[in-house]
Each structure stands twice: as structure tokens, then as C-alpha cells.
mmCIF file of C-alpha atoms in Angstrom:
data_model
loop_
_atom_site.group_PDB
_atom_site.id
_atom_site.type_symbol
_atom_site.label_atom_id
_atom_site.label_comp_id
_atom_site.label_asym_id
_atom_site.label_seq_id
_atom_site.Cartn_x
_atom_site.Cartn_y
_atom_site.Cartn_z
ATOM 1 C CA UNK A 15 19.546 -78.242 -53.364
ATOM 2 C CA UNK A 16 22.853 -76.550 -53.616
ATOM 3 C CA UNK A 17 24.117 -73.688 -51.538
ATOM 4 C CA UNK A 18 26.919 -71.260 -52.310
ATOM 5 C CA UNK A 19 29.974 -71.816 -50.271
ATOM 6 C CA UNK A 20 31.066 -68.200 -50.504
ATOM 7 C CA UNK A 21 30.635 -66.403 -47.199
ATOM 8 C CA UNK A 22 28.166 -63.502 -47.072
ATOM 9 C CA UNK A 23 30.771 -61.035 -45.907
ATOM 10 C CA UNK A 24 33.024 -61.867 -48.853
ATOM 11 C CA UNK A 25 30.196 -61.288 -51.321
ATOM 12 C CA UNK A 26 29.368 -57.898 -49.830
ATOM 13 C CA UNK A 27 33.001 -56.916 -49.881
ATOM 14 C CA UNK A 28 33.231 -57.541 -53.628
ATOM 15 C CA UNK A 29 30.055 -55.541 -54.398
ATOM 16 C CA UNK A 30 30.978 -51.930 -55.259
ATOM 17 C CA UNK A 31 29.174 -49.267 -53.272
ATOM 18 C CA UNK A 32 26.303 -47.582 -54.985
ATOM 19 C CA UNK A 33 26.825 -44.012 -56.052
ATOM 20 C CA UNK A 34 23.985 -41.706 -54.954
ATOM 21 C CA UNK A 35 22.169 -40.014 -57.784
ATOM 22 C CA UNK A 36 20.855 -36.479 -57.589
ATOM 23 C CA UNK A 37 17.374 -35.503 -58.724
ATOM 24 C CA UNK A 38 18.686 -34.268 -62.066
ATOM 25 C CA UNK A 39 20.274 -37.615 -62.850
ATOM 26 C CA UNK A 40 23.881 -36.613 -62.156
ATOM 27 C CA UNK A 41 25.882 -38.799 -59.872
ATOM 28 C CA UNK A 42 26.719 -37.280 -56.530
ATOM 29 C CA UNK A 43 29.945 -38.669 -55.213
ATOM 30 C CA UNK A 44 32.324 -37.795 -52.431
ATOM 31 C CA UNK A 45 34.027 -34.405 -52.712
ATOM 32 C CA UNK A 46 37.157 -34.381 -54.770
ATOM 33 C CA UNK A 47 40.377 -34.214 -52.866
ATOM 34 C CA UNK A 48 41.858 -30.748 -53.114
ATOM 35 C CA UNK A 49 43.706 -28.189 -51.062
ATOM 36 C CA UNK A 50 42.681 -27.919 -47.457
ATOM 37 C CA UNK A 51 41.633 -24.258 -47.750
ATOM 38 C CA UNK A 52 40.135 -24.539 -51.243
ATOM 39 C CA UNK A 53 36.798 -23.177 -49.953
ATOM 40 C CA UNK A 54 38.318 -19.881 -48.807
ATOM 41 C CA UNK A 55 38.594 -16.938 -51.130
ATOM 42 C CA UNK A 56 41.948 -15.370 -51.690
ATOM 43 C CA UNK A 57 42.728 -11.913 -50.419
ATOM 44 C CA UNK A 58 42.777 -10.525 -53.957
ATOM 45 C CA UNK A 59 39.313 -11.873 -54.740
ATOM 46 C CA UNK A 60 37.870 -10.618 -51.461
ATOM 47 C CA UNK A 61 39.372 -7.170 -52.025
ATOM 48 C CA UNK A 62 37.921 -7.042 -55.529
ATOM 49 C CA UNK A 63 34.527 -8.119 -54.224
ATOM 50 C CA UNK A 64 34.410 -5.660 -51.311
ATOM 51 C CA UNK A 65 36.370 -2.769 -52.822
ATOM 52 C CA UNK A 66 33.370 -0.412 -52.690
ATOM 53 C CA UNK A 67 32.831 -1.036 -48.979
ATOM 54 C CA UNK A 68 36.541 -0.656 -48.298
ATOM 55 C CA UNK A 69 36.625 2.679 -50.107
ATOM 56 C CA UNK A 70 33.662 3.836 -48.025
ATOM 57 C CA UNK A 71 35.544 3.096 -44.803
ATOM 58 C CA UNK A 72 38.758 4.881 -45.847
ATOM 59 C CA UNK A 73 37.616 8.385 -44.661
ATOM 60 C CA UNK A 74 36.566 6.986 -41.293
ATOM 61 C CA UNK A 75 39.855 5.138 -40.880
ATOM 62 C CA UNK A 76 41.817 8.291 -41.731
ATOM 63 C CA UNK A 77 39.705 10.320 -39.312
ATOM 64 C CA UNK A 78 40.367 7.884 -36.476
ATOM 65 C CA UNK A 79 44.038 7.672 -37.380
ATOM 66 C CA UNK A 80 44.592 11.422 -37.377
ATOM 67 C CA UNK A 81 42.451 12.412 -34.394
ATOM 68 C CA UNK A 82 42.466 9.283 -32.202
ATOM 69 C CA UNK A 83 45.551 7.142 -32.735
ATOM 70 C CA UNK A 84 48.342 9.525 -33.689
ATOM 71 C CA UNK A 85 47.631 11.778 -30.641
ATOM 72 C CA UNK A 86 48.292 8.734 -28.432
ATOM 73 C CA UNK A 87 51.986 9.295 -29.158
ATOM 74 C CA UNK A 88 51.703 12.574 -27.259
ATOM 75 C CA UNK A 89 51.290 10.657 -24.011
ATOM 76 C CA UNK A 90 55.067 10.445 -23.922
ATOM 77 C CA UNK A 91 55.101 13.932 -22.355
ATOM 78 C CA UNK A 92 53.607 12.380 -19.196
ATOM 79 C CA UNK A 93 57.089 10.994 -18.515
ATOM 80 C CA UNK A 94 58.861 14.254 -19.314
ATOM 81 C CA UNK A 95 59.208 17.768 -17.994
ATOM 82 C CA UNK A 96 57.685 19.010 -21.206
ATOM 83 C CA UNK A 97 58.331 22.576 -22.260
ATOM 84 C CA UNK A 98 56.742 23.568 -25.591
ATOM 85 C CA UNK A 99 58.909 26.689 -25.757
ATOM 86 C CA UNK A 100 62.132 24.731 -26.204
ATOM 87 C CA UNK A 101 61.436 24.797 -29.918
ATOM 88 C CA UNK A 102 59.287 26.626 -32.403
ATOM 89 C CA UNK A 103 57.576 23.302 -33.088
ATOM 90 C CA UNK A 104 55.792 21.666 -30.169
ATOM 91 C CA UNK A 105 56.365 18.225 -31.655
ATOM 92 C CA UNK A 106 60.119 18.797 -31.835
ATOM 93 C CA UNK A 107 60.033 20.050 -28.235
ATOM 94 C CA UNK A 108 59.029 16.552 -27.109
ATOM 95 C CA UNK A 109 62.430 15.252 -28.210
ATOM 96 C CA UNK A 110 64.230 18.077 -26.437
ATOM 97 C CA UNK A 111 62.368 17.900 -23.103
ATOM 98 C CA UNK A 112 64.142 16.038 -20.277
ATOM 99 C CA UNK A 113 62.874 12.649 -19.067
ATOM 100 C CA UNK A 114 61.744 12.482 -15.442
ATOM 101 C CA UNK A 115 60.140 9.029 -15.329
ATOM 102 C CA UNK A 116 57.118 8.647 -13.030
ATOM 103 C CA UNK A 117 57.582 11.921 -11.185
ATOM 104 C CA UNK A 118 54.383 13.415 -12.625
ATOM 105 C CA UNK A 119 52.385 10.397 -11.458
ATOM 106 C CA UNK A 120 53.814 10.759 -7.958
ATOM 107 C CA UNK A 121 52.675 14.386 -7.939
ATOM 108 C CA UNK A 122 49.192 13.363 -9.015
ATOM 109 C CA UNK A 123 48.746 10.665 -6.380
ATOM 110 C CA UNK A 124 49.911 13.089 -3.692
ATOM 111 C CA UNK A 125 47.497 15.825 -4.810
ATOM 112 C CA UNK A 126 44.289 15.931 -2.761
ATOM 113 C CA UNK A 127 42.569 17.925 -5.528
ATOM 114 C CA UNK A 128 43.017 14.985 -7.893
ATOM 115 C CA UNK A 129 41.336 12.563 -5.503
ATOM 116 C CA UNK A 130 38.517 15.043 -4.923
ATOM 117 C CA UNK A 131 37.987 15.231 -8.692
ATOM 118 C CA UNK A 132 37.925 11.419 -8.838
ATOM 119 C CA UNK A 133 35.341 11.350 -6.036
ATOM 120 C CA UNK A 134 33.077 13.858 -7.791
ATOM 121 C CA UNK A 135 33.437 11.931 -11.064
ATOM 122 C CA UNK A 136 32.424 8.628 -9.491
ATOM 123 C CA UNK A 137 29.478 10.225 -7.665
ATOM 124 C CA UNK A 138 28.150 11.791 -10.866
ATOM 125 C CA UNK A 139 28.683 8.535 -12.763
ATOM 126 C CA UNK A 140 26.754 6.558 -10.134
ATOM 127 C CA UNK A 141 23.853 8.997 -10.232
ATOM 128 C CA UNK A 142 23.717 9.039 -14.016
ATOM 129 C CA UNK A 143 23.923 5.251 -14.168
ATOM 130 C CA UNK A 144 21.055 4.881 -11.689
ATOM 131 C CA UNK A 145 18.858 7.779 -12.850
ATOM 132 C CA UNK A 146 19.797 8.465 -16.472
ATOM 133 C CA UNK A 147 20.559 5.045 -17.971
ATOM 134 C CA UNK A 148 17.083 3.477 -17.351
ATOM 135 C CA UNK A 149 15.207 6.494 -18.770
ATOM 136 C CA UNK A 150 15.808 5.734 -22.502
ATOM 137 C CA UNK A 151 14.708 2.133 -21.893
ATOM 138 C CA UNK A 152 11.482 3.237 -20.236
ATOM 139 C CA UNK A 153 10.792 5.816 -22.945
ATOM 140 C CA UNK A 154 11.393 3.212 -25.656
ATOM 141 C CA UNK A 155 8.921 0.844 -24.004
ATOM 142 C CA UNK A 156 6.409 3.660 -23.678
ATOM 143 C CA UNK A 157 6.707 4.750 -27.310
ATOM 144 C CA UNK A 158 6.619 1.162 -28.528
ATOM 145 C CA UNK A 159 3.281 0.666 -26.771
ATOM 146 C CA UNK A 160 1.690 3.606 -28.605
ATOM 147 C CA UNK A 161 -0.574 2.263 -31.327
ATOM 148 C CA UNK A 162 -1.083 5.334 -33.504
ATOM 149 C CA UNK A 163 1.951 5.987 -35.735
ATOM 150 C CA UNK A 164 1.327 9.741 -35.877
ATOM 151 C CA UNK A 165 1.336 10.085 -32.090
ATOM 152 C CA UNK A 166 4.477 7.961 -31.919
ATOM 153 C CA UNK A 167 6.257 10.122 -34.504
ATOM 154 C CA UNK A 168 5.360 13.351 -32.682
ATOM 155 C CA UNK A 169 6.526 11.927 -29.334
ATOM 156 C CA UNK A 170 9.841 10.854 -30.823
ATOM 157 C CA UNK A 171 10.428 14.258 -32.429
ATOM 158 C CA UNK A 172 9.696 16.098 -29.177
ATOM 159 C CA UNK A 173 12.099 13.874 -27.225
ATOM 160 C CA UNK A 174 14.855 13.977 -29.855
ATOM 161 C CA UNK A 175 14.860 17.764 -30.184
ATOM 162 C CA UNK A 176 16.910 18.671 -27.041
ATOM 163 C CA UNK A 177 19.795 16.490 -28.247
ATOM 164 C CA UNK A 178 20.549 19.069 -30.943
ATOM 165 C CA UNK A 179 20.788 21.911 -28.400
ATOM 166 C CA UNK A 180 24.235 23.022 -27.294
ATOM 167 C CA UNK A 181 25.144 22.826 -23.622
ATOM 168 C CA UNK A 182 25.134 26.613 -23.493
ATOM 169 C CA UNK A 183 21.467 26.611 -24.452
ATOM 170 C CA UNK A 184 20.639 23.755 -22.066
ATOM 171 C CA UNK A 185 22.262 25.496 -19.094
ATOM 172 C CA UNK A 186 20.521 28.746 -20.050
ATOM 173 C CA UNK A 187 17.117 27.049 -20.146
ATOM 174 C CA UNK A 188 17.655 25.510 -16.713
ATOM 175 C CA UNK A 189 18.846 28.852 -15.375
ATOM 176 C CA UNK A 190 15.679 30.545 -16.628
ATOM 177 C CA UNK A 191 13.604 27.918 -14.851
ATOM 178 C CA UNK A 192 15.491 27.016 -11.648
ATOM 179 C CA UNK A 193 17.747 30.061 -11.194
ATOM 180 C CA UNK A 194 17.318 32.842 -8.640
ATOM 181 C CA UNK A 195 15.676 35.011 -11.295
ATOM 182 C CA UNK A 196 13.949 32.083 -12.956
ATOM 183 C CA UNK A 197 10.273 31.502 -13.577
ATOM 184 C CA UNK A 198 9.678 29.345 -10.493
ATOM 185 C CA UNK A 199 11.485 31.705 -8.080
ATOM 186 C CA UNK A 200 9.676 34.777 -9.421
ATOM 187 C CA UNK A 201 6.300 33.047 -9.224
ATOM 188 C CA UNK A 202 6.921 32.080 -5.587
ATOM 189 C CA UNK A 203 7.935 35.643 -4.681
ATOM 190 C CA UNK A 204 4.818 37.067 -6.330
ATOM 191 C CA UNK A 205 2.686 34.869 -4.071
ATOM 192 C CA UNK A 206 4.522 35.807 -0.897
ATOM 193 C CA UNK A 207 6.924 32.860 -0.643
ATOM 194 C CA UNK A 208 10.683 32.879 -0.472
ATOM 195 C CA UNK A 209 12.386 32.114 -3.751
ATOM 196 C CA UNK A 210 15.273 29.723 -4.312
ATOM 197 C CA UNK A 211 18.241 29.345 -6.621
ATOM 198 C CA UNK A 212 19.127 25.747 -7.496
ATOM 199 C CA UNK A 213 21.724 26.806 -10.049
ATOM 200 C CA UNK A 214 24.068 28.073 -7.334
ATOM 201 C CA UNK A 215 23.352 25.403 -4.722
ATOM 202 C CA UNK A 216 26.348 23.019 -4.445
ATOM 203 C CA UNK A 217 24.310 20.446 -2.512
ATOM 204 C CA UNK A 218 21.870 19.740 -5.344
ATOM 205 C CA UNK A 219 24.301 20.374 -8.190
ATOM 206 C CA UNK A 220 24.929 16.689 -8.914
ATOM 207 C CA UNK A 221 21.192 16.047 -9.246
ATOM 208 C CA UNK A 222 20.809 19.134 -11.431
ATOM 209 C CA UNK A 223 23.574 17.944 -13.759
ATOM 210 C CA UNK A 224 21.911 14.537 -14.037
ATOM 211 C CA UNK A 225 18.556 16.166 -14.838
ATOM 212 C CA UNK A 226 20.208 18.224 -17.573
ATOM 213 C CA UNK A 227 21.730 15.081 -19.117
ATOM 214 C CA UNK A 228 18.392 13.274 -19.002
ATOM 215 C CA UNK A 229 16.536 16.144 -20.657
ATOM 216 C CA UNK A 230 19.161 16.588 -23.379
ATOM 217 C CA UNK A 231 20.173 13.049 -24.375
ATOM 218 C CA UNK A 232 17.556 10.574 -23.127
ATOM 219 C CA UNK A 233 15.400 11.003 -26.219
ATOM 220 C CA UNK A 234 18.356 10.375 -28.509
ATOM 221 C CA UNK A 235 19.213 7.186 -26.640
ATOM 222 C CA UNK A 236 15.719 5.874 -27.353
ATOM 223 C CA UNK A 237 16.714 5.347 -31.000
ATOM 224 C CA UNK A 238 18.925 2.365 -30.191
ATOM 225 C CA UNK A 239 16.287 0.606 -28.126
ATOM 226 C CA UNK A 240 13.520 1.267 -30.635
ATOM 227 C CA UNK A 241 15.727 -0.234 -33.340
ATOM 228 C CA UNK A 242 16.124 -3.356 -31.207
ATOM 229 C CA UNK A 243 12.373 -3.532 -30.588
ATOM 230 C CA UNK A 244 11.618 -3.205 -34.308
ATOM 231 C CA UNK A 245 13.374 -6.529 -34.927
ATOM 232 C CA UNK A 246 10.979 -8.405 -32.630
ATOM 233 C CA UNK A 247 8.405 -10.366 -34.621
ATOM 234 C CA UNK A 248 4.805 -9.323 -34.041
ATOM 235 C CA UNK A 249 3.861 -13.013 -34.219
ATOM 236 C CA UNK A 250 5.336 -13.454 -30.751
ATOM 237 C CA UNK A 251 3.032 -10.797 -29.312
ATOM 238 C CA UNK A 252 0.014 -12.200 -31.123
ATOM 239 C CA UNK A 253 0.728 -15.756 -30.007
ATOM 240 C CA UNK A 254 1.270 -14.715 -26.402
ATOM 241 C CA UNK A 255 -1.951 -12.647 -26.472
ATOM 242 C CA UNK A 256 -3.874 -15.661 -27.767
ATOM 243 C CA UNK A 257 -2.419 -17.705 -24.902
ATOM 244 C CA UNK A 258 -3.842 -15.198 -22.432
ATOM 245 C CA UNK A 259 -0.695 -13.164 -21.624
ATOM 246 C CA UNK A 260 -1.428 -9.585 -20.599
ATOM 247 C CA UNK A 261 0.507 -6.476 -21.517
ATOM 248 C CA UNK A 262 2.907 -6.704 -18.568
ATOM 249 C CA UNK A 263 3.660 -10.379 -19.195
ATOM 250 C CA UNK A 264 4.335 -9.705 -22.859
ATOM 251 C CA UNK A 265 6.685 -6.920 -21.883
ATOM 252 C CA UNK A 266 8.485 -9.089 -19.313
ATOM 253 C CA UNK A 267 8.850 -12.233 -21.434
ATOM 254 C CA UNK A 268 9.204 -10.792 -24.971
ATOM 255 C CA UNK A 269 10.172 -7.130 -25.005
ATOM 256 C CA UNK A 270 12.774 -7.042 -22.231
ATOM 257 C CA UNK A 271 14.588 -10.211 -23.416
ATOM 258 C CA UNK A 272 14.817 -8.619 -26.867
ATOM 259 C CA UNK A 273 16.434 -5.531 -25.321
ATOM 260 C CA UNK A 274 18.796 -7.465 -23.083
ATOM 261 C CA UNK A 275 21.751 -7.720 -25.538
ATOM 262 C CA UNK A 276 21.523 -4.017 -26.376
ATOM 263 C CA UNK A 277 21.262 -3.074 -22.705
ATOM 264 C CA UNK A 278 24.334 -5.193 -21.904
ATOM 265 C CA UNK A 279 26.327 -3.598 -24.727
ATOM 266 C CA UNK A 280 25.428 -0.022 -23.798
ATOM 267 C CA UNK A 281 26.043 -0.746 -20.136
ATOM 268 C CA UNK A 282 29.557 -1.996 -20.900
ATOM 269 C CA UNK A 283 30.262 1.128 -22.936
ATOM 270 C CA UNK A 284 28.801 3.341 -20.213
ATOM 271 C CA UNK A 285 30.953 1.728 -17.545
ATOM 272 C CA UNK A 286 34.015 2.234 -19.730
ATOM 273 C CA UNK A 287 33.062 5.896 -19.998
ATOM 274 C CA UNK A 288 32.635 6.206 -16.232
ATOM 275 C CA UNK A 289 35.414 8.763 -15.814
ATOM 276 C CA UNK A 290 33.928 11.023 -18.509
ATOM 277 C CA UNK A 291 30.787 12.619 -17.110
ATOM 278 C CA UNK A 292 30.698 15.803 -19.144
ATOM 279 C CA UNK A 293 33.262 18.524 -19.726
ATOM 280 C CA UNK A 294 31.504 21.480 -21.329
ATOM 281 C CA UNK A 295 28.408 21.045 -19.167
ATOM 282 C CA UNK A 296 30.388 21.276 -15.929
ATOM 283 C CA UNK A 297 32.801 23.913 -17.142
ATOM 284 C CA UNK A 298 29.905 26.278 -17.924
ATOM 285 C CA UNK A 299 28.612 25.990 -14.352
ATOM 286 C CA UNK A 300 31.984 25.972 -12.602
ATOM 287 C CA UNK A 301 31.818 29.542 -11.359
ATOM 288 C CA UNK A 302 28.183 29.414 -10.217
ATOM 289 C CA UNK A 303 28.591 26.450 -7.834
ATOM 290 C CA UNK A 304 32.305 26.562 -7.143
ATOM 291 C CA UNK A 305 35.214 24.240 -7.854
ATOM 292 C CA UNK A 306 34.476 21.967 -4.903
ATOM 293 C CA UNK A 307 31.155 20.786 -6.362
ATOM 294 C CA UNK A 308 31.910 20.881 -10.095
ATOM 295 C CA UNK A 309 35.485 19.645 -10.386
ATOM 296 C CA UNK A 310 35.753 16.321 -12.246
ATOM 297 C CA UNK A 311 38.658 14.638 -14.003
ATOM 298 C CA UNK A 312 38.023 16.329 -17.351
ATOM 299 C CA UNK A 313 37.910 19.831 -15.882
ATOM 300 C CA UNK A 314 40.877 18.975 -13.642
ATOM 301 C CA UNK A 315 42.981 17.987 -16.664
ATOM 302 C CA UNK A 316 41.862 21.067 -18.585
ATOM 303 C CA UNK A 317 42.593 23.447 -15.731
ATOM 304 C CA UNK A 318 46.086 22.108 -15.113
ATOM 305 C CA UNK A 319 47.006 21.544 -18.726
ATOM 306 C CA UNK A 320 45.520 24.581 -20.480
ATOM 307 C CA UNK A 321 45.114 27.242 -17.817
ATOM 308 C CA UNK A 322 48.214 26.453 -15.775
ATOM 309 C CA UNK A 323 50.177 25.159 -18.811
ATOM 310 C CA UNK A 324 51.450 22.177 -16.852
ATOM 311 C CA UNK A 325 51.204 19.913 -19.868
ATOM 312 C CA UNK A 326 53.118 16.931 -18.498
ATOM 313 C CA UNK A 327 51.036 16.857 -15.330
ATOM 314 C CA UNK A 328 47.774 17.024 -17.285
ATOM 315 C CA UNK A 329 48.982 14.345 -19.713
ATOM 316 C CA UNK A 330 49.767 12.030 -16.810
ATOM 317 C CA UNK A 331 46.287 12.581 -15.341
ATOM 318 C CA UNK A 332 44.683 11.934 -18.717
ATOM 319 C CA UNK A 333 46.760 8.775 -19.175
ATOM 320 C CA UNK A 334 45.593 7.457 -15.813
ATOM 321 C CA UNK A 335 42.006 8.146 -16.829
ATOM 322 C CA UNK A 336 42.448 6.305 -20.133
ATOM 323 C CA UNK A 337 44.061 3.237 -18.582
ATOM 324 C CA UNK A 338 41.391 2.975 -15.884
ATOM 325 C CA UNK A 339 38.643 3.394 -18.497
ATOM 326 C CA UNK A 340 40.137 0.589 -20.598
ATOM 327 C CA UNK A 341 40.314 -1.664 -17.541
ATOM 328 C CA UNK A 342 36.671 -0.946 -16.719
ATOM 329 C CA UNK A 343 35.620 -1.859 -20.280
ATOM 330 C CA UNK A 344 37.474 -5.181 -20.109
ATOM 331 C CA UNK A 345 36.031 -6.025 -16.692
ATOM 332 C CA UNK A 346 32.475 -5.074 -17.674
ATOM 333 C CA UNK A 347 32.778 -7.038 -20.912
ATOM 334 C CA UNK A 348 33.970 -10.087 -18.987
ATOM 335 C CA UNK A 349 30.953 -9.802 -16.698
ATOM 336 C CA UNK A 350 28.710 -9.593 -19.770
ATOM 337 C CA UNK A 351 30.262 -12.809 -21.094
ATOM 338 C CA UNK A 352 29.629 -14.536 -17.774
ATOM 339 C CA UNK A 353 25.983 -13.459 -18.014
ATOM 340 C CA UNK A 354 25.707 -15.016 -21.472
ATOM 341 C CA UNK A 355 25.816 -11.781 -23.466
ATOM 342 C CA UNK A 356 28.192 -10.850 -26.269
ATOM 343 C CA UNK A 357 29.223 -7.447 -24.907
ATOM 344 C CA UNK A 358 31.556 -5.280 -26.978
ATOM 345 C CA UNK A 359 33.298 -8.213 -28.625
ATOM 346 C CA UNK A 360 32.828 -11.968 -28.732
ATOM 347 C CA UNK A 361 34.719 -14.416 -26.563
#
């Protein structure tokens, strides 16, 4: 009985590795060595593939460029003593106006009216965040629970309708209801009670403004949350119902987690827009309640820049508002990342 004297390891080393064969009979081997980025498409190919989509975005890009980015260059007047009458062209006047550095910002920080406008802005933002922001979420949950499609469609149409009203019409409707000559005040007087006028009451003005915003825009905000709810599979609700989960448990464990990313995104955007609480709405009611109750940063900038023609001062105030708003967006987005949400942009 003879045995081979060749070691086992040497025999295996000389045996060539088997090449795997695909189902169709073709040999499947290791990928051929090529350029490192051979899997990526070139810029020319990607442009040719997506040229239709790129052409569709060109009008939007031009719109943003003309009305959003080019006007940023006008912030240079915040560091000047800008006088538009130095030239027949206001743009040329920017090059002829003298530089004064941060003098306009020093004027702003020393102005008590500016800080009062900031205080009113933050108060209105806090109220709208606490009272207005949850309303579209609650309405979306309510509409989503309606079984009949026809009832759901009618409810959505009724809630969406005020969004298309102008602020002039919205303020007029509230005046006809809550004003001194409104329906409620006249009805109280006819029954021997003393009437009231909420439209000229500075103490309740901030709540009135919040109610106007809720009535006008809450229904429109429902669209975003209903779109998020439409992506939730009905199998999850059916499986949870079979497991014995009631309506509230299904809402807590399925519906609200589905809305969480959208809520985080809109909350970040709302925080970034904290210093913008409505311009036309407050300007229309400025005379009825007085400057002390209705002055916010937007009306403050408008009054100083347009009415008083102090363009450099108003530009400095607007620049402060923009920088603070950007900082709030970055901070809120960072908080969203810490909470595990994507926010406005990814990490």
C-alpha cells in the first residue's frame, strides 16, 4: 500500500480555483481591472440624460437669481450713508455714497423702538408656534380618520378656501365679526348687554393676529401632513388592529411616527422664519391698535426705509434680521440631527 509523499497543502496550491458559472452557462469571474471611477457617468452623459429636467429648472433658477440673490448685493448700503439722489440711477448711487462702517448698526442697537419691535416679534412667534403650528397636524389627523371620501373632500375644500383670501378680506371679515360694529357686538347691544371691540384692543391683539393666521393658513398646511400620511401602508393599521390596538394606540405608534420627519422639517423652517410674523396683516391693523402693539421687525424696517427714506438704517435692520434667521435655522437643524431627524439638509 503506497501513499503519496506530496503534502496536502502543496496539492491544493497547484489546483486552479474553480470559476463560478452563472445560470445561463457563462462564467462569472472577478471584475475586470479598470479605472477607479469607471462606474460613474461623465458630466456630459448625465447632462444629456437629464437635460429635460435641467431645462425645467432654468426658470426657477433665474427667478431666484433675479429676485433673491442679486438683491443681496444691496445690503452694502447698510454700511453707507446711502443717498439715492446722488445719481439718476439708484444702483450708481451706491458707488457714490460715503462709507460709514457700522454706524447704522450702532444706531439700531441704541434705538429702544427697535428692541420693542423685536419683543413684539418674539411674542407673536411664540404664540403662533404654540397655538398655530399644532393646528394643521390635528386637522390632518382628523381628516385622515374620516372614512367617507366625499366627506373628506368637502372638509378639505372648506379648510383650504381661506388660504386664497387676501389679508384685506381676512381683516375685514374679523372686523365684521369682532369689531365694535360687528355682529357679536350688535347682538349683545340688542339684548341689553354692553358691546365690545376686539379689533381696537391692544391687549388681545396678539391673540387676534394668531387667530387670523390659523383661520387663513391652517387648512393649507394640512396638505403637507396629509401627503405624509398617504405614504403610510394600510397594512400597518390592519396588522395593529388585528393585534388588538385601538384607534389611539394606532395613532400614537403608527401615524405620529410617520409625521415626525415632516414635523421636524417644518419646525426647523418655522424657527428660521421666527422674525417674520406677517407684514401686510399687521400693517393693515396698525392704526386701529396703535404702533405699540403692532410694531414688528418687518413693519419697523418698512416704516424707516420707505416712509422715512432712511434706506441705510432699514437695510442694516433687515441684515440683522437675515443673519439671526440664518443662525436660528442652523441651530434648529442641528437639534433635529441630534434627535435623529434629517432636518433641512443631511449631516
